[in-house]
Amino acid sequence: MEVRLLSGRSDDELPSHREKEPTSTAIAVASLISLVVLACGALLLVSLLAWGIFMMLTTRLPVFSVTVDGFSGLEDRVPRAFNLTMSIDNVGGEYDVCVDGEAMVLYGGVPLAVGRVEELCVPRNGAVDLAVVAASGGVGVPKALAELMAGEKLADGAVHAEVRVISAKHSWFLSCTAALEQGAARPYPCKKSSMVDESDGVRPDDPFQDHTFDKDMGDTSQGGGSGHHLSSMSGLGINRYGDLREAWVAV
């Protein structure tokens, strides 16, 4: 009788391994899915990092430079001319680079010559050299300015002028410092800046604001002479391009 009572528990009342199997399988599947998601996330992160490094190594901003191939008329009161080459290297660029407008050669913020830059667009992974001729329009170098250039050439062996390329249509301009010297021409790097309005990039700095110059006697800031202010020759920048004759009419 006791044996029957002890064994009277049916098989349905005993824990079954079959009831535990679904729970274990679900946990295993969830774990596997979690691992797959984590692996995919890690792979995506690595891919994005690799793509970013690749883009950094293979793409860059456009590079601008200016070469002064030849010039004349710096030391005499005769018309000046500058043969320039504007280079645009867009290899590795992410967008087309378009340019047009005018190139201006300045010394000490005073415009020496102006030339037209033809309109064109350089595609991505492209490069181009533009020939530009800048001329003074028949105006010679003012004596005071010529003396400054002669002094710099004597001290440094070359005159350093600024070349500005103003592309008002595309709202940017370039500023490049180039040495005007004899010998093999070489490119000089340019800095690109955005234009807020059309006067940006063409309004020259006035390094002579504390000095006046007589057209024959030189520096007269201490008194004497006719007191001809060189900044009056910089009207070209403030009035946009204009005619160089207007800038130096009093010289």
GROMACS .gro file of C-alpha atoms in nm:
model
  251
    1MET     CA    1   0.000   0.000   0.000
    2GLU     CA    2   0.278   0.240   0.090
    3VAL     CA    3   0.453   0.164  -0.230
    4ARG     CA    4   0.142   0.250  -0.423
    5LEU     CA    5   0.100   0.577  -0.237
    6LEU     CA    6   0.453   0.686  -0.305
    7SER     CA    7   0.431   0.595  -0.664
    8GLY     CA    8   0.080   0.721  -0.704
    9ARG     CA    9   0.208   1.054  -0.840
   10SER     CA   10   0.138   1.060  -1.209
   11ASP     CA   11   0.396   1.137  -1.474
   12ASP     CA   12   0.215   1.463  -1.554
   13GLU     CA   13   0.297   1.600  -1.209
   14LEU     CA   14   0.672   1.545  -1.250
   15PRO     CA   15   0.887   1.827  -1.404
   16SER     CA   16   0.954   1.765  -1.766
   17HIS     CA   17   1.260   1.860  -1.969
   18ARG     CA   18   1.028   1.935  -2.257
   19GLU     CA   19   0.886   2.235  -2.068
   20LYS     CA   20   1.233   2.384  -2.017
   21GLU     CA   21   1.352   2.345  -2.376
   22PRO     CA   22   1.149   2.638  -2.528
   23THR     CA   23   1.278   2.885  -2.268
   24SER     CA   24   1.640   2.783  -2.321
   25THR     CA   25   1.602   2.808  -2.698
   26ALA     CA   26   1.451   3.157  -2.676
   27ILE     CA   27   1.738   3.279  -2.460
   28ALA     CA   28   1.990   3.134  -2.700
   29VAL     CA   29   1.821   3.295  -3.000
   30ALA     CA   30   1.799   3.634  -2.824
   31SER     CA   31   2.166   3.615  -2.733
   32LEU     CA   32   2.258   3.529  -3.089
   33ILE     CA   33   2.053   3.820  -3.224
   34SER     CA   34   2.219   4.056  -2.975
   35LEU     CA   35   2.562   3.940  -3.085
   36VAL     CA   36   2.471   3.988  -3.450
   37VAL     CA   37   2.339   4.340  -3.382
   38LEU     CA   38   2.652   4.433  -3.188
   39ALA     CA   39   2.873   4.290  -3.463
   40CYS     CA   40   2.683   4.487  -3.728
   41GLY     CA   41   2.709   4.805  -3.522
   42ALA     CA   42   3.082   4.757  -3.476
   43LEU     CA   43   3.125   4.685  -3.847
   44LEU     CA   44   2.927   4.998  -3.935
   45LEU     CA   45   3.136   5.209  -3.698
   46VAL     CA   46   3.460   5.073  -3.843
   47SER     CA   47   3.332   5.132  -4.196
   48LEU     CA   48   3.239   5.493  -4.117
   49LEU     CA   49   3.578   5.552  -3.958
   50ALA     CA   50   3.756   5.400  -4.257
   51TRP     CA   51   3.546   5.611  -4.496
   52GLY     CA   52   3.625   5.925  -4.300
   53ILE     CA   53   3.998   5.852  -4.310
   54PHE     CA   54   3.975   5.774  -4.681
   55MET     CA   55   3.796   6.102  -4.751
   56MET     CA   56   4.051   6.295  -4.546
   57LEU     CA   57   4.336   6.140  -4.743
   58THR     CA   58   4.180   6.167  -5.087
   59THR     CA   59   3.982   6.494  -5.075
   60ARG     CA   60   4.100   6.846  -5.006
   61LEU     CA   61   4.009   7.206  -5.064
   62PRO     CA   62   4.107   7.372  -5.393
   63VAL     CA   63   4.458   7.515  -5.403
   64PHE     CA   64   4.513   7.856  -5.563
   65SER     CA   65   4.842   8.016  -5.666
   66VAL     CA   66   4.970   8.303  -5.878
   67THR     CA   67   5.288   8.321  -6.084
   68VAL     CA   68   5.434   8.650  -6.205
   69ASP     CA   69   5.574   8.551  -6.543
   70GLY     CA   70   5.691   8.901  -6.631
   71PHE     CA   71   5.648   9.269  -6.551
   72SER     CA   72   5.765   9.611  -6.664
   73GLY     CA   73   5.747   9.977  -6.570
   74LEU     CA   74   5.808   9.962  -6.195
   75GLU     CA   75   6.099  10.203  -6.172
   76ASP     CA   76   5.992  10.466  -6.421
   77ARG     CA   77   5.692  10.690  -6.465
   78VAL     CA   78   5.574  10.476  -6.754
   79PRO     CA   79   5.278  10.241  -6.794
   80ARG     CA   80   5.314   9.911  -6.616
   81ALA     CA   81   5.219   9.562  -6.727
   82PHE     CA   82   5.216   9.229  -6.546
   83ASN     CA   83   5.190   8.887  -6.707
   84LEU     CA   84   5.030   8.659  -6.449
   85THR     CA   85   4.932   8.294  -6.437
   86MET     CA   86   4.652   8.202  -6.200
   87SER     CA   87   4.652   7.832  -6.114
   88ILE     CA   88   4.357   7.642  -5.970
   89ASP     CA   89   4.427   7.287  -5.850
   90ASN     CA   90   4.098   7.112  -5.777
   91VAL     CA   91   4.237   6.757  -5.775
   92GLY     CA   92   4.065   6.580  -5.490
   93GLY     CA   93   3.805   6.854  -5.456
   94GLU     CA   94   3.444   6.784  -5.367
   95TYR     CA   95   3.283   7.050  -5.586
   96ASP     CA   96   3.343   7.258  -5.898
   97VAL     CA   97   3.535   7.583  -5.858
   98CYS     CA   98   3.417   7.874  -6.071
   99VAL     CA   99   3.602   8.201  -6.120
  100ASP     CA  100   3.566   8.525  -6.309
  101GLY     CA  101   3.623   8.891  -6.236
  102GLU     CA  102   3.943   9.090  -6.218
  103ALA     CA  103   4.299   9.058  -6.099
  104MET     CA  104   4.466   9.353  -5.930
  105VAL     CA  105   4.833   9.409  -5.851
  106LEU     CA  106   4.895   9.635  -5.550
  107TYR     CA  107   5.192   9.768  -5.360
  108GLY     CA  108   5.135   9.887  -5.006
  109GLY     CA  109   4.761   9.881  -5.072
  110VAL     CA  110   4.798  10.108  -5.375
  111PRO     CA  111   4.673   9.956  -5.702
  112LEU     CA  112   4.935   9.931  -5.974
  113ALA     CA  113   4.747   9.745  -6.247
  114VAL     CA  114   4.419   9.569  -6.320
  115GLY     CA  115   4.336   9.285  -6.558
  116ARG     CA  116   4.038   9.076  -6.655
  117VAL     CA  117   4.004   8.712  -6.540
  118GLU     CA  118   3.802   8.504  -6.782
  119GLU     CA  119   3.503   8.311  -6.655
  120LEU     CA  120   3.534   7.935  -6.627
  121CYS     CA  121   3.465   7.646  -6.389
  122VAL     CA  122   3.721   7.385  -6.286
  123PRO     CA  123   3.554   7.047  -6.229
  124ARG     CA  124   3.630   6.812  -5.946
  125ASN     CA  125   3.968   6.641  -5.990
  126GLY     CA  126   4.061   6.903  -6.247
  127ALA     CA  127   4.329   7.171  -6.268
  128VAL     CA  128   4.377   7.475  -6.488
  129ASP     CA  129   4.618   7.763  -6.550
  130LEU     CA  130   4.473   8.099  -6.650
  131ALA     CA  131   4.680   8.364  -6.825
  132VAL     CA  132   4.602   8.715  -6.701
  133VAL     CA  133   4.746   9.045  -6.821
  134ALA     CA  134   4.717   9.334  -6.575
  135ALA     CA  135   4.800   9.685  -6.695
  136SER     CA  136   4.802  10.035  -6.552
  137GLY     CA  137   4.607  10.189  -6.837
  138GLY     CA  138   4.884  10.435  -6.922
  139VAL     CA  139   4.945  10.561  -6.568
  140GLY     CA  140   5.301  10.571  -6.437
  141VAL     CA  141   5.421  10.498  -6.085
  142PRO     CA  142   5.399  10.801  -5.851
  143LYS     CA  143   5.745  10.916  -5.745
  144ALA     CA  144   5.687  10.855  -5.374
  145LEU     CA  145   5.570  10.501  -5.441
  146ALA     CA  146   5.858  10.437  -5.681
  147GLU     CA  147   6.102  10.544  -5.410
  148LEU     CA  148   5.945  10.302  -5.163
  149MET     CA  149   5.973  10.017  -5.410
  150ALA     CA  150   6.331  10.107  -5.493
  151GLY     CA  151   6.418  10.108  -5.123
  152GLU     CA  152   6.263   9.766  -5.069
  153LYS     CA  153   6.439   9.625  -5.373
  154LEU     CA  154   6.770   9.759  -5.247
  155ALA     CA  155   6.715   9.613  -4.900
  156ASP     CA  156   6.555   9.278  -4.988
  157GLY     CA  157   6.659   9.222  -5.346
  158ALA     CA  158   6.298   9.221  -5.468
  159VAL     CA  159   5.976   9.417  -5.450
  160HIS     CA  160   5.690   9.229  -5.285
  161ALA     CA  161   5.349   9.309  -5.427
  162GLU     CA  162   5.004   9.175  -5.358
  163VAL     CA  163   4.793   9.012  -5.625
  164ARG     CA  164   4.419   9.009  -5.558
  165VAL     CA  165   4.175   8.813  -5.768
  166ILE     CA  166   3.823   8.941  -5.709
  167SER     CA  167   3.538   8.714  -5.816
  168ALA     CA  168   3.237   8.919  -5.710
  169LYS     CA  169   2.996   8.696  -5.901
  170HIS     CA  170   3.093   8.400  -5.685
  171SER     CA  171   3.140   8.605  -5.365
  172TRP     CA  172   3.505   8.532  -5.295
  173PHE     CA  173   3.848   8.678  -5.355
  174LEU     CA  174   4.210   8.567  -5.340
  175SER     CA  175   4.505   8.743  -5.183
  176CYS     CA  176   4.857   8.642  -5.285
  177THR     CA  177   5.194   8.798  -5.199
  178ALA     CA  178   5.446   8.766  -5.482
  179ALA     CA  179   5.803   8.882  -5.526
  180LEU     CA  180   5.865   9.097  -5.833
  181GLU     CA  181   6.213   8.987  -5.924
  182GLN     CA  182   6.413   8.880  -6.223
  183GLY     CA  183   6.487   8.513  -6.274
  184ALA     CA  184   6.281   8.198  -6.295
  185ALA     CA  185   5.915   8.254  -6.220
  186ARG     CA  186   5.760   8.049  -5.943
  187PRO     CA  187   5.408   8.014  -5.803
  188TYR     CA  188   5.302   8.191  -5.484
  189PRO     CA  189   5.019   8.053  -5.269
  190CYS     CA  190   4.695   8.245  -5.235
  191LYS     CA  191   4.447   8.272  -4.950
  192LYS     CA  192   4.080   8.250  -5.039
  193SER     CA  193   3.829   8.462  -4.847
  194SER     CA  194   3.455   8.517  -4.871
  195MET     CA  195   3.309   8.851  -4.977
  196VAL     CA  196   3.035   9.010  -4.770
  197ASP     CA  197   2.982   9.284  -5.027
  198GLU     CA  198   3.148   9.401  -5.345
  199SER     CA  199   3.392   9.629  -5.164
  200ASP     CA  200   3.554   9.337  -4.979
  201GLY     CA  201   3.887   9.242  -5.125
  202VAL     CA  202   3.923   9.563  -5.320
  203ARG     CA  203   3.938   9.818  -5.040
  204PRO     CA  204   4.315   9.848  -4.987
  205ASP     CA  205   4.485   9.883  -4.654
  206ASP     CA  206   4.635  10.227  -4.596
  207PRO     CA  207   4.990  10.184  -4.465
  208PHE     CA  208   5.051  10.558  -4.516
  209GLN     CA  209   4.774  10.687  -4.292
  210ASP     CA  210   5.021  10.873  -4.069
  211HIS     CA  211   5.238  11.005  -4.350
  212THR     CA  212   5.187  11.249  -4.632
  213PHE     CA  213   5.407  11.264  -4.937
  214ASP     CA  214   5.498  11.547  -5.163
  215LYS     CA  215   5.515  11.427  -5.520
  216ASP     CA  216   5.865  11.571  -5.554
  217MET     CA  217   6.002  11.596  -5.199
  218GLY     CA  218   5.902  11.256  -5.056
  219ASP     CA  219   5.791  11.225  -4.692
  220THR     CA  220   5.654  11.556  -4.564
  221SER     CA  221   5.473  11.430  -4.256
  222GLN     CA  222   5.689  11.658  -4.041
  223GLY     CA  223   5.575  11.965  -4.231
  224GLY     CA  224   5.666  12.139  -4.551
  225GLY     CA  225   5.593  12.036  -4.906
  226SER     CA  226   5.256  12.014  -5.064
  227GLY     CA  227   5.145  11.723  -4.849
  228HIS     CA  228   5.013  11.477  -5.105
  229HIS     CA  229   4.854  11.181  -4.922
  230LEU     CA  230   4.918  10.846  -5.085
  231SER     CA  231   4.590  10.708  -4.960
  232SER     CA  232   4.419  10.939  -5.207
  233MET     CA  233   4.565  10.714  -5.473
  234SER     CA  234   4.376  10.420  -5.326
  235GLY     CA  235   4.036  10.538  -5.441
  236LEU     CA  236   4.028  10.247  -5.682
  237GLY     CA  237   3.956  10.003  -5.401
  238ILE     CA  238   3.684  10.205  -5.233
  239ASN     CA  239   3.509  10.287  -5.560
  240ARG     CA  240   3.549   9.929  -5.670
  241TYR     CA  241   3.769   9.893  -5.979
  242GLY     CA  242   3.721  10.209  -6.180
  243ASP     CA  243   4.003  10.366  -6.380
  244LEU     CA  244   4.356  10.390  -6.247
  245ARG     CA  245   4.376  10.734  -6.400
  246GLU     CA  246   4.119  10.856  -6.149
  247ALA     CA  247   4.321  10.714  -5.862
  248TRP     CA  248   4.637  10.899  -5.957
  249VAL     CA  249   4.500  11.210  -6.122
  250ALA     CA  250   4.677  11.432  -5.868
  251VAL     CA  251   5.018  11.273  -5.914
   0.00000   0.00000   0.00000
